[in-house]
Amino acid sequence: MNVNPIQLFDSESSTFTYILVADDETSAVIIDPVDHNCERDLAHLERLGLKLAFVLETHAHADHVTSAGKLREVTGARAAVPSGCGITPAEVQLSDGDIIRFGPDERIEVLHTPGHTAGSVSYLWRGNVFTGDTLLIDGCGRTDFQSGSAHALYESVTGKLFTLADATPVWPGHDYKGQSVSTIGWEKRHNARLVNRSEEDFCELMAALDLPKPTLIDIAVPANKNLGLADGA
Amino acid sequence: MNVNPIQLFDSESSTFTYILVADDETSAVIIDPVDHNCERDLAHLERLGLKLAFVLETHAHADHVTSAGKLREVTGARAAVPSGCGITPAEVQLSDGDIIRFGPDERIEVLHTPGHTAGSVSYLWRGNVFTGDTLLIDGCGRTDFQSGSAHALYESVTGKLFTLADATPVWPGHDYKGQSVSTIGWEKRHNARLVNRSEEDFCELMAALDLPKPTLIDIAVPANKNLGLADGA
């Protein structure tokens, strides 16, 4: 049975936020919400009559500030985050293999997929995988800051994500070309960063990218470690 | 059972394109595709391993050119369009109550919802409604060109769409505020154009909008009547 998430887009940072709706259509979780879209996202929950059970993060983002803290405050949801990201105020610290339960019968499985950051995770729900900045459509997250590691990313993608069924829909954390969703099978065959590249080649490629420092990183990472709330809030 | 479409966005015209995936996850239809996104949309179909059964239009658009003709050519899909829109090269001319079938067991019901244009339709699939430019999130399509009629739009929305179940997800043809999906219940209670307005008040409001002529209308409408293909193509 094909069950898709609701995919929301932030045009400033090209970030995808996802709402996963339980089978009873009254409870939901949200993945990677963005601060300045908080009212928009609350309006979506209200319009659809959804009670938010969890706010999930795939990692501590460097390019935008999360609205997790604010959403938690307004909705009473719990924050669940990867344990390796230093997001200490979250109620639930997730490790590889953990299961998040919501609604009458929903299960989200946590896959630790380090590389973009050391703590990064992916989430599995109803046969979909939410890959954050680990695996993008025809790309992958950068690995040159915030405890990133090209070796770890290569291992996470080829050793973990690529072992999922080929038909698994891949919902990335960003896209910069108007794309929305891919599949594991397609990325295994076509991803330009990873296909036909040894781990060594991949690490060389990533080291040579020479990307500029993200504009927001010095603000975003500390803020995101506090769920997007100002210190002491 | 909650089954969502795949929602794709065109940032130039703020148009949503939808891919509806059949239960067997091998066949699909696409609604309101945009010309310059044709390659992107074909890549989505390829990545997801989907064979396109139909290209559907909600109306003959004035703000963008469709890729229906090109998608039909490349994929072998059939074009199905509202009969009142003058899109003569389409194989299937749809009327109110018609059913489009695809995949092992998918049914899309056609609702004639005139007002934005005389021929505009909405599509019902698995409890979702795709409203084109008839009903937008907290808004509605304009009614001042292309055989538009505020009276007809009021009747289509209040007399037809608002009789659907409150929980029905509403997937609009456009959004200009980063919103993605609403419900019939929410629009009945909150839509700023329609709530607490008589038909007469609504028609006055629409007449007073004084909107500029759409930049592309003189190119887009003739092109769209030919499925987006150049004359004679």
Coordinates of C-alpha atoms in Angstrom, one line a residue, chain B residues 33-174:
Chain B
P33 CA 2.0 19.2 -15.6
V34 CA 4.0 22.3 -16.6
D35 CA 6.0 22.6 -19.8
H36 CA 9.4 23.5 -18.4
N37 CA 9.2 20.8 -15.8
C38 CA 8.7 18.0 -18.3
E39 CA 12.1 16.5 -17.8
R40 CA 11.8 16.7 -14.0
D41 CA 8.4 15.0 -14.1
L42 CA 9.6 12.3 -16.5
A43 CA 12.5 11.7 -14.1
H44 CA 10.1 11.2 -11.2
L45 CA 8.2 8.6 -13.2
E46 CA 11.4 6.8 -14.1
R47 CA 12.8 6.9 -10.6
L48 CA 9.6 5.5 -9.1
G49 CA 9.2 2.9 -11.9
L50 CA 5.8 4.3 -13.0
K51 CA 4.0 3.9 -16.3
L52 CA 1.9 6.9 -17.0
A53 CA -1.7 6.0 -17.9
F54 CA -3.2 9.5 -18.2
V55 CA -2.3 13.1 -18.3
L56 CA -5.2 15.1 -16.8
E57 CA -5.9 18.8 -17.0
T58 CA -8.2 20.6 -14.6
H59 CA -8.8 23.4 -17.2
A60 CA -7.0 25.3 -20.0
H61 CA -4.5 27.3 -17.9
A62 CA -3.8 31.0 -18.4
D63 CA -0.6 31.3 -16.4
H64 CA 1.6 28.4 -17.6
V65 CA 1.8 26.1 -20.6
T66 CA 1.1 22.4 -20.1
S67 CA 3.4 19.6 -20.9
A68 CA 0.5 17.2 -21.5
G69 CA 1.2 16.9 -25.3
K70 CA 4.9 16.2 -24.7
L71 CA 4.3 13.7 -21.9
R72 CA 1.7 11.9 -24.0
E73 CA 4.3 11.6 -26.8
V74 CA 7.1 10.4 -24.6
T75 CA 5.1 8.0 -22.4
G76 CA 2.2 6.8 -24.5
A77 CA -0.2 8.1 -21.9
R78 CA -3.7 9.3 -23.0
A79 CA -4.7 12.9 -22.4
A80 CA -8.0 13.4 -20.6
V81 CA -9.4 16.9 -20.3
P82 CA -12.6 18.6 -19.4
S83 CA -14.9 18.7 -22.4
G84 CA -15.8 22.3 -22.0
C85 CA -12.2 23.7 -22.4
G86 CA -11.7 23.5 -26.1
I87 CA -8.7 21.2 -25.7
T88 CA -9.6 19.3 -28.9
P89 CA -6.5 17.1 -29.4
A90 CA -7.1 15.1 -26.2
E91 CA -8.3 11.5 -26.6
V92 CA -10.7 11.7 -23.7
Q93 CA -13.2 14.6 -23.2
L94 CA -14.6 14.4 -19.7
S95 CA -18.0 15.3 -18.3
D96 CA -19.4 15.6 -14.8
G97 CA -19.6 12.2 -13.2
D98 CA -17.3 10.4 -15.6
I99 CA -14.9 7.9 -14.1
I100 CA -11.2 7.6 -15.2
R101 CA -9.8 4.2 -14.4
F102 CA -6.1 3.3 -14.2
G103 CA -4.0 0.6 -12.5
P104 CA -5.6 -2.5 -11.2
D105 CA -8.4 -0.8 -9.3
E106 CA -8.1 3.1 -9.3
R107 CA -11.1 5.3 -10.0
I108 CA -10.9 9.1 -10.5
E109 CA -14.3 10.8 -10.5
V110 CA -14.8 14.0 -12.5
L111 CA -16.7 16.9 -10.9
H112 CA -17.6 19.7 -13.2
T113 CA -16.8 22.8 -11.1
P114 CA -17.1 25.8 -13.4
G115 CA -16.3 29.4 -12.4
H116 CA -12.6 30.0 -12.8
T117 CA -13.3 28.8 -16.4
A118 CA -16.6 27.5 -17.8
G119 CA -15.0 24.1 -18.3
S120 CA -13.0 23.7 -15.1
V121 CA -13.3 20.4 -13.3
S122 CA -12.1 18.9 -10.0
Y123 CA -11.0 15.3 -9.6
L124 CA -11.8 12.9 -6.7
W125 CA -9.4 10.1 -6.0
R126 CA -9.3 7.9 -2.9
G127 CA -11.1 10.5 -0.8
N128 CA -8.8 13.4 -2.0
V129 CA -10.1 16.2 -4.1
F130 CA -7.9 18.0 -6.6
T131 CA -9.6 21.4 -7.1
G132 CA -7.5 23.1 -9.8
D133 CA -8.1 26.8 -9.6
T134 CA -11.7 26.5 -8.4
L135 CA -10.9 26.2 -4.6
L136 CA -7.5 27.3 -3.3
I137 CA -6.3 27.1 0.3
D138 CA -8.0 30.1 2.0
G139 CA -8.9 31.5 -1.5
C140 CA -10.3 30.7 -4.9
G141 CA -9.4 31.2 -8.6
R142 CA -10.1 34.5 -10.3
T143 CA -13.3 34.7 -12.4
D144 CA -12.6 37.7 -14.6
F145 CA -11.4 36.1 -17.9
Q146 CA -11.7 33.0 -20.0
S147 CA -15.5 32.5 -19.5
G148 CA -15.1 32.8 -15.8
S149 CA -18.1 33.5 -13.6
A150 CA -18.2 34.4 -9.9
H151 CA -21.8 33.0 -9.8
A152 CA -20.7 29.7 -11.2
L153 CA -17.7 29.5 -8.9
Y154 CA -19.8 30.2 -5.8
E155 CA -22.2 27.5 -6.8
S156 CA -19.4 25.0 -7.6
V157 CA -17.7 25.5 -4.3
T158 CA -20.7 25.8 -1.9
G159 CA -23.0 23.5 -3.9
K160 CA -20.6 20.8 -4.9
L161 CA -17.2 20.8 -3.2
F162 CA -18.5 21.8 0.2
T163 CA -20.9 18.8 0.2
L164 CA -17.8 16.4 0.3
A165 CA -16.9 15.0 3.7
D166 CA -15.2 17.5 6.0
A167 CA -12.1 15.4 6.3
T168 CA -11.6 15.3 2.5
P169 CA -8.0 16.6 1.8
V170 CA -8.1 19.5 -0.7
W171 CA -5.1 19.6 -3.1
P172 CA -5.2 23.0 -4.9
G173 CA -3.8 24.0 -8.3
H174 CA -1.8 26.8 -6.9

